[in-house]
Amino acid sequence: MTKILSVENLHVSFGHGQGEVRAVEGVSFDIEAGKTHALVGESGSGKSVSALSIMRLLPYPTAWHPEGHIQFADTDLLQVREGFMRDIRGNRIAMIFQEPLNSLNPLHSVEKQISEVLLVHKHMTPDAARARVIELLTLVGLESAAERLHALPHEFSGGQQQRIMIAMALANEPEILIADEPTTALDVTVQAQILKLLKDLQEELGMAMLLITHDLGIVRRMADTISVMNHGKVVEAGSAADVFEHPAHEYTQHLLAAEPKGRPDPAPDSAPILSGDDVRVWFPIKRGVLRRTVGHIKAVDGISVDIRPGHTVGIVGESGSGKSTLGRALIRLEKSTGTIAFRGTSMQGLNWKELRPLRREMQIVFQDPYGSLSPRMSIGQIIEEGLIIHDIGNEEERRKMIDDALVEVGLEPAMRDRYPHEFSGGQRQRIAIARALVLKPKFIVLDEPTSALDMSVQAQIVELLRSLQKKYDLAYMFISHDLKVVRALAHDVVVMKDGRVVEQGPASDIFDSPQEPYTKALLAAAFNLKADESGVVST
């Protein structure tokens, strides 16, 4: 098979002199036409930096290459002019980025952003571009694509935003697709469909793929060859079959053995700390010159849930099912109707000032860590902000609290003076968790807190959340599409679809004896990854 791209002895450094950080050292791998090569490793191992080097999207001149070559079409991409790279990017080599909301322009419609690629590289007419955009959005499973062309990125769920990114990357049928965690924000059923879609397009177009992921299940299913990275170096490489069946390096063996395990300790029987009864969040649909309301999107439609101290309720369902909206509504970050009570106090009638004392006891970890961390604040300032607002401790005491929170989530206290852009996706997620934990809340909404984390860190975070729950009697609402993590943490599970509850009950009942076909399909996709020819998962 013909090599389409070759990375040879790639080095990447940030800064110079004593402040130089060597992020990648001597990485080499080949990508063959029509084949998939996977870069595997924990967050911070240099996977994404290596991929961004191919596209020349690192923050130059802060980033630089002491050595190395990237050969594509008889050209070293590290030596060419920027004009040449502009012709390559999005046309011959395309990339799906890890954090979709950070990569999409918040001021431009979905149609404008996808059609821009077509207009620049294919010189299509506006009508032809619109037809192609609708085709692409339908291809990646976005419902009512034609009706949502003018919607802005924030109007879509995390999984839908990722699908939009995939559609944009596939627009010009590139020769190489770099997929950096392409299914991180996708629920299990859509993940199976998207992976099958990428495979089908690869076969149809002869497209090569560089797959970057921490999900070894995806690697096993998708990759032909693998490079395992650790601390900026390739520690093992070979065919997927050889690496999975006969891992030679200790680090590879560690990755393959890492997976969230066990079940949560029994929850104490106590009165609910938070109760929601018949909670509804309806978004109006307005049309016409006068913007009259002609209908509603029923994001959350009459859901009741109780959460007790020391108790975890898992919320599962496909993207767009209303999981995150429900979590935000329960802590009054989203307007809703129905009854919401925290420690017996109704919160629906409270204004922001009356709510403020309760905010310390109710925290949330958002799905997109980069979007929720201020780029202008250091990590220490981000974690300290809540302590200052609630007037907790003096400067020295707050500094110790920050250091303790960083250590609890597996980061070094010395990192407090760095900024969010200096961390990997997984490290940013840990920072977001530390920000929530530092206030020692009683109730935490965890919105996909492990979605950006590699398998070994997922297992560590699960153990961390368990130990913190036991130590502080915390109540969790755990929102996730990763049912393996939900099974390891949740005492009860709520299965949602289209804003309503499909099935609800003890986690053991939901996982061992699901009653509804929709729940069975989710479980089949999560634990078996079986799908028919159309990509629809079934038991």
XYZ file of C-alpha atoms in Angstrom:
539
model
C 0.000 0.000 0.000
C 1.248 3.495 -0.879
C 2.344 5.850 1.876
C 0.397 9.080 1.552
C 2.008 10.886 4.475
C 5.165 10.206 6.459
C 6.162 11.764 9.785
C 9.902 11.387 10.381
C 11.697 12.121 13.679
C 9.254 14.901 14.602
C 10.234 17.160 17.505
C 7.992 19.907 18.899
C 9.062 22.417 21.536
C 7.302 25.368 23.146
C 9.437 28.316 24.201
C 13.197 28.644 24.264
C 16.047 28.465 26.731
C 15.266 27.500 30.308
C 11.520 27.802 29.638
C 11.562 25.326 26.746
C 8.974 22.531 26.995
C 9.661 19.515 24.777
C 6.185 18.244 23.958
C 7.124 15.754 21.197
C 10.490 14.019 20.788
C 11.427 11.862 17.815
C 7.973 10.704 16.720
C 7.770 8.782 13.429
C 4.835 7.061 11.717
C 3.371 6.535 8.245
C -0.203 6.915 7.004
C -1.181 4.732 4.050
C -3.894 5.514 1.506
C -7.224 4.008 2.530
C -5.883 2.917 5.937
C -6.297 4.175 9.508
C -3.359 4.879 11.802
C -4.171 5.530 15.474
C -2.213 7.630 17.960
C -3.004 6.303 21.429
C -1.937 7.555 24.839
C -2.994 9.452 27.907
C -3.827 13.148 27.828
C -0.672 15.236 27.573
C 1.257 12.491 25.764
C 1.702 14.595 22.600
C -0.960 13.024 20.337
C -2.797 16.232 19.420
C 0.433 18.266 19.153
C 1.744 15.743 16.616
C -1.472 16.003 14.600
C -1.553 19.805 14.726
C 2.023 19.812 13.439
C 0.800 18.116 10.239
C -1.707 20.931 9.710
C 0.783 23.606 10.879
C -1.785 24.864 13.387
C 0.443 25.142 16.451
C 0.959 28.607 18.026
C 4.058 29.552 16.028
C 6.603 31.021 16.741
C 6.159 30.006 20.396
C 5.978 26.454 19.045
C 8.868 25.304 16.870
C 10.378 22.157 15.416
C 14.009 21.482 16.411
C 14.086 18.480 14.050
C 11.852 16.433 11.805
C 10.062 16.182 8.478
C 6.428 15.683 7.434
C 6.319 14.424 3.848
C 3.078 14.855 1.884
C 2.814 14.911 -1.925
C 6.627 15.001 -2.264
C 6.712 18.087 -0.047
C 7.939 18.688 3.498
C 4.994 20.462 5.138
C 7.260 21.932 7.811
C 9.182 23.881 5.166
C 6.455 25.220 2.834
C 4.963 28.703 2.801
C 1.684 29.491 4.567
C -0.090 30.012 1.229
C 0.602 26.385 0.276
C -0.781 25.204 3.623
C -3.983 27.200 3.121
C -4.580 25.265 -0.088
C -3.985 21.993 1.755
C -6.040 22.623 4.905
C -9.693 21.640 4.626
C -9.186 20.523 1.048
C -6.620 17.717 0.870
C -6.091 17.298 4.612
C -9.007 17.992 6.962
C -9.307 17.798 10.726
C -12.042 17.092 13.254
C -11.121 18.920 16.452
C -11.603 17.640 19.985
C -13.720 20.496 21.368
C -16.416 21.416 18.814
C -17.884 24.469 20.547
C -14.429 26.047 20.778
C -13.796 25.327 17.077
C -17.098 26.663 15.711
C -17.620 30.418 15.292
C -20.356 31.438 17.769
C -21.505 34.331 15.547
C -22.006 32.416 12.286
C -24.746 29.998 11.296
C -24.028 26.347 10.662
C -24.698 26.810 6.943
C -22.215 29.683 6.654
C -19.436 27.783 8.408
C -19.749 24.571 6.401
C -20.383 26.301 3.070
C -17.276 28.472 3.573
C -15.104 25.383 2.976
C -16.999 24.626 -0.236
C -16.938 28.203 -1.519
C -13.202 28.674 -0.882
C -11.935 25.353 -2.242
C -14.642 24.177 -4.681
C -15.874 27.597 -5.865
C -19.490 26.396 -5.708
C -22.479 28.659 -6.242
C -24.439 29.529 -3.053
C -27.334 27.260 -4.100
C -25.028 24.312 -4.809
C -23.216 24.892 -1.535
C -26.491 24.927 0.414
C -27.583 21.645 -1.168
C -24.215 20.085 -0.283
C -24.453 21.370 3.320
C -27.879 19.767 3.746
C -26.524 16.536 2.243
C -23.559 16.532 4.640
C -25.634 17.289 7.738
C -28.078 14.542 6.825
C -25.149 12.196 6.226
C -23.862 12.667 9.784
C -27.310 12.145 11.288
C -28.408 15.692 12.160
C -32.193 15.678 12.224
C -34.183 18.371 10.359
C -30.979 19.606 8.719
C -32.708 21.884 6.209
C -34.712 23.622 8.952
C -31.645 24.257 11.141
C -29.252 25.790 8.609
C -29.525 29.252 10.181
C -29.057 28.033 13.770
C -25.970 29.096 15.733
C -23.605 26.558 17.352
C -24.835 27.180 20.916
C -28.333 26.077 19.856
C -27.099 22.500 19.409
C -26.181 19.871 21.971
C -22.550 18.791 22.407
C -23.053 15.699 20.280
C -24.777 17.686 17.544
C -21.909 20.198 17.514
C -19.469 17.331 16.989
C -21.543 16.046 14.065
C -21.423 19.516 12.497
C -17.618 19.476 12.809
C -17.484 16.080 11.090
C -19.697 17.340 8.260
C -17.379 20.337 7.787
C -14.287 18.127 7.686
C -15.805 15.762 5.103
C -17.132 18.554 2.875
C -14.337 18.391 0.273
C -13.728 14.637 0.486
C -10.123 15.029 1.706
C -7.292 12.609 1.015
C -6.400 12.516 4.728
C -8.793 13.015 7.629
C -7.248 13.767 11.020
C -9.831 12.842 13.652
C -8.903 14.158 17.111
C -11.302 12.415 19.507
C -14.083 12.472 16.869
C -16.694 10.735 19.039
C -15.872 12.220 22.454
C -19.162 14.121 22.744
C -21.325 11.540 20.997
C -23.689 9.109 22.655
C -23.083 5.430 22.075
C -25.679 4.859 19.367
C -24.556 7.857 17.294
C -20.933 6.863 17.951
C -21.567 3.514 16.267
C -23.247 5.265 13.330
C -20.466 7.869 12.941
C -17.715 5.247 13.092
C -19.500 3.208 10.419
C -19.962 6.395 8.358
C -16.233 7.182 8.556
C -15.379 3.601 7.596
C -17.768 3.662 4.626
C -16.451 7.020 3.397
C -12.901 5.787 3.797
C -13.615 2.774 1.607
C -15.582 4.801 -0.935
C -13.057 7.633 -1.268
C -9.855 5.746 -0.507
C -9.360 8.274 2.282
C -6.560 7.836 4.822
C -7.282 8.561 8.458
C -5.192 9.563 11.454
C -7.270 8.686 14.506
C -6.438 10.238 17.873
C -8.390 8.804 20.781
C -8.221 7.525 24.322
C -11.032 5.015 23.656
C -9.300 1.708 22.994
C -12.585 0.122 21.925
C -12.719 2.542 18.984
C -9.056 1.904 18.158
C -9.600 -1.846 18.158
C -12.513 -1.434 15.779
C -11.126 1.235 13.439
C -7.319 1.134 13.253
C -5.021 -0.826 10.974
C -1.814 0.336 12.669
C -1.091 1.952 16.048
C 1.508 4.182 17.667
C 1.358 4.284 21.469
C 2.634 7.597 22.874
C 3.829 8.489 26.359
C 5.545 11.740 27.426
C 5.992 12.873 23.824
C 7.588 9.673 22.560
C 6.342 6.581 20.719
C 6.877 3.661 23.109
C 5.303 0.966 20.924
C 4.109 0.712 17.328
C 2.779 -1.969 15.021
C -0.350 -3.499 13.560
C -3.516 -3.184 15.657
C -3.761 -6.949 16.005
C -0.203 -7.286 17.333
C -0.437 -4.401 19.779
C -3.758 -5.540 21.245
C -2.963 -9.244 21.374
C 0.723 -9.046 22.348
C 1.501 -5.666 23.973
C 5.233 -5.510 24.598
C 5.657 -2.253 26.505
C 4.584 -1.892 30.140
C 2.759 1.366 29.373
C 0.696 -0.293 26.624
C -0.250 -3.079 29.019
C -1.295 -0.439 31.554
C -3.568 1.283 29.012
C -5.210 -1.968 27.944
C -5.917 -2.919 31.571
C -7.387 0.474 32.507
C -11.185 0.719 32.644
C -13.634 2.021 35.260
C -14.438 -0.993 37.416
C -16.597 -1.955 40.347
C -19.917 -0.624 41.564
C -20.774 2.239 43.935
C -21.140 1.579 47.651
C -24.777 1.356 48.797
C -26.294 4.814 49.234
C -27.482 5.761 52.737
C -31.238 5.974 53.201
C -31.988 9.628 53.906
C -34.251 12.473 52.852
C -33.542 13.968 49.406
C -31.184 16.923 49.342
C -32.635 17.963 45.966
C -36.028 17.145 44.486
C -37.522 18.011 41.133
C -41.183 17.407 40.416
C -42.748 17.772 36.955
C -39.814 19.900 35.759
C -40.321 21.392 32.294
C -38.050 23.466 30.079
C -39.764 24.537 26.866
C -37.997 26.800 24.372
C -40.354 28.899 22.200
C -40.236 28.647 18.397
C -40.792 32.158 16.995
C -41.525 33.002 13.388
C -42.691 35.884 11.261
C -41.913 39.598 11.339
C -43.539 39.969 14.758
C -41.715 36.899 16.092
C -44.861 35.229 17.333
C -44.530 31.965 19.236
C -45.828 29.171 16.997
C -44.686 26.194 19.059
C -42.163 24.921 21.586
C -39.102 22.690 21.692
C -39.782 20.532 24.733
C -36.211 20.009 25.930
C -37.389 18.734 29.335
C -41.000 17.679 29.534
C -42.343 16.765 32.954
C -39.465 14.971 34.711
C -39.399 14.121 38.430
C -36.254 13.062 40.270
C -34.958 12.837 43.871
C -31.264 12.912 44.811
C -30.118 12.030 48.340
C -26.816 12.696 50.149
C -24.248 10.051 49.248
C -26.385 9.131 46.237
C -25.641 9.280 42.480
C -28.342 9.518 39.831
C -27.070 8.746 36.330
C -28.786 10.530 33.433
C -28.294 8.755 30.102
C -29.667 9.158 26.595
C -28.669 10.300 23.136
C -27.389 13.807 22.476
C -30.274 16.265 22.318
C -32.399 14.184 24.699
C -32.427 16.947 27.343
C -29.887 15.556 29.831
C -27.771 18.707 30.205
C -30.829 20.975 30.168
C -32.320 19.014 33.067
C -29.091 19.342 35.060
C -28.919 23.106 34.497
C -32.603 23.512 35.368
C -32.219 21.727 38.702
C -29.571 24.231 39.878
C -31.456 27.215 38.430
C -29.097 27.903 35.527
C -32.015 27.390 33.140
C -35.537 28.763 33.518
C -38.057 26.046 34.171
C -41.511 25.306 35.536
C -42.427 22.719 38.125
C -41.158 22.297 41.664
C -37.424 22.306 42.526
C -36.459 22.096 46.197
C -32.984 22.085 47.747
C -32.844 20.940 51.375
C -36.597 21.448 51.591
C -36.457 25.046 50.301
C -38.246 25.819 47.046
C -35.833 27.526 44.647
C -38.235 28.553 41.898
C -39.292 31.802 43.576
C -35.831 32.919 44.695
C -33.993 35.782 42.995
C -30.262 35.702 42.237
C -29.356 37.316 45.581
C -31.405 34.822 47.560
C -29.906 31.963 45.546
C -26.313 33.044 46.113
C -25.795 31.348 49.509
C -27.044 28.090 47.972
C -24.634 28.336 45.026
C -21.712 27.241 47.202
C -23.527 23.985 47.936
C -24.548 23.372 44.299
C -21.825 23.126 41.665
C -21.583 21.967 38.064
C -18.812 20.535 35.890
C -19.596 21.459 32.293
C -19.197 19.208 29.258
C -16.772 21.477 27.382
C -13.933 22.352 29.772
C -12.207 24.810 27.438
C -15.410 26.760 26.855
C -16.063 27.052 30.604
C -12.544 28.139 31.624
C -11.622 31.806 31.144
C -8.604 32.061 28.800
C -7.524 35.273 30.573
C -7.239 33.720 34.025
C -4.589 31.377 35.377
C -5.640 28.004 36.721
C -5.117 29.221 40.274
C -7.334 32.272 39.660
C -10.053 30.113 38.075
C -10.183 27.742 41.049
C -9.889 30.600 43.558
C -12.729 32.655 42.060
C -15.482 30.772 43.887
C -13.594 30.993 47.188
C -13.325 34.788 46.824
C -16.981 35.210 45.857
C -18.109 33.252 48.914
C -15.501 34.936 51.160
C -13.770 31.710 52.161
C -10.376 31.911 53.869
C -7.529 34.388 53.599
C -4.997 34.451 50.757
C -2.713 31.844 52.320
C -5.601 29.507 53.205
C -7.062 29.813 49.711
C -3.687 28.976 48.184
C -3.568 25.738 50.175
C -7.159 24.908 49.163
C -6.231 25.413 45.499
C -3.170 23.178 45.834
C -5.214 20.474 47.608
C -7.893 20.589 44.887
C -5.280 20.239 42.133
C -3.666 17.270 43.873
C -7.079 15.627 44.362
C -7.654 15.582 40.595
C -4.139 14.420 39.761
C -2.452 17.712 38.826
C 0.657 19.399 40.223
C 0.267 22.484 42.484
C 3.021 24.138 40.420
C 0.561 24.274 37.498
C -1.528 26.960 39.233
C 0.167 29.808 37.327
C -0.416 28.334 33.875
C -3.351 29.152 31.579
C -6.037 26.837 30.092
C -4.534 26.816 26.577
C -1.333 25.300 27.993
C -3.125 22.081 28.986
C -4.445 19.093 27.070
C -8.189 18.427 26.821
C -8.064 15.839 29.582
C -6.086 18.116 31.892
C -8.583 20.950 31.340
C -11.392 18.614 32.363
C -9.568 17.853 35.601
C -9.185 21.593 36.247
C -12.948 22.034 35.799
C -13.567 19.279 38.352
C -11.101 20.899 40.783
C -12.956 24.221 40.478
C -16.197 22.528 41.537
C -14.625 20.500 44.339
C -12.733 23.349 46.007
C -15.940 24.775 47.520
C -16.783 21.414 49.136
C -20.363 21.457 47.796
C -23.161 19.101 48.821
C -24.578 18.554 45.322
C -22.691 18.456 42.003
C -24.050 18.180 38.479
C -21.389 16.326 36.490
C -22.107 16.951 32.803
C -19.921 14.490 30.848
C -16.993 14.982 33.278
C -14.966 12.082 31.862
C -15.739 12.517 28.160
C -12.347 14.093 27.379
C -10.331 11.784 29.629
C -8.315 8.755 28.600
C -9.287 5.362 30.020
C -6.750 5.251 32.855
C -7.656 8.769 34.026
C -11.366 7.901 33.742
C -10.777 5.085 36.209
C -8.889 7.484 38.508
C -11.677 10.090 38.338
C -14.313 7.438 39.083
C -12.347 6.378 42.162
C -11.864 10.042 43.113
C -15.585 10.795 42.823
C -16.430 7.697 44.854
C -13.985 8.591 47.638
C -15.132 12.230 47.751
C -18.747 11.130 47.859
C -18.029 8.815 50.760
C -15.871 11.400 52.574
C -18.212 14.388 52.206
C -21.588 12.606 51.715
C -21.900 14.270 48.295
C -24.914 13.952 46.041
C -24.193 13.638 42.311
C -26.228 13.985 39.163
C -23.975 12.234 36.648
C -24.804 13.003 33.005
C -22.970 10.827 30.507
C -23.180 8.861 27.279
C -20.512 6.473 28.590
C -22.593 3.750 30.191
C -19.540 1.927 31.532
C -18.712 4.921 33.706
C -22.376 5.353 34.706
C -22.525 1.700 35.786
C -19.443 2.200 37.967
C -20.862 5.296 39.707
C -24.664 5.457 39.659
C -27.096 4.103 42.237
C -30.120 5.007 40.109
C -30.445 5.669 36.390
C -32.827 7.858 34.388
C -32.994 7.094 30.661
C -34.108 10.118 28.606
C -35.284 10.529 25.028
C -36.756 13.670 23.454
C -37.077 15.411 26.819
C -39.016 12.645 28.538
C -38.192 9.683 30.778
C -38.169 6.373 28.925
C -37.107 4.240 31.869
C -36.102 4.986 35.449
C -35.006 2.911 38.434
C -32.123 1.311 40.348
C -28.957 0.992 38.257
C -28.847 -2.776 38.736
C -32.337 -3.134 37.238
C -31.611 -0.844 34.279
C -28.302 -2.522 33.385
C -29.287 -6.141 34.083
C -32.962 -6.174 33.052
C -33.820 -3.223 30.782
C -37.488 -3.137 29.832
C -37.665 -0.603 27.005
C -36.285 -1.198 23.468
C -34.547 2.209 23.544
C -32.663 1.295 26.738
C -31.708 -2.059 25.257
C -30.333 -0.306 22.159
C -28.199 2.032 24.300
C -26.789 -0.870 26.298
C -26.099 -2.907 23.160
C -24.194 0.001 21.628
C -22.199 0.629 24.813
C -21.158 -2.912 25.619
C -21.346 -4.812 22.339
C -21.106 -2.174 19.560
C -23.373 -4.193 17.285
C -25.008 -2.353 14.426
C -26.887 -3.289 11.306
C -25.933 -2.141 7.787
C -27.577 1.247 8.261
C -25.617 1.870 11.447
C -28.683 1.500 13.681
C -27.788 -0.320 16.860
C -29.941 -3.231 17.947
C -29.781 -5.979 20.521
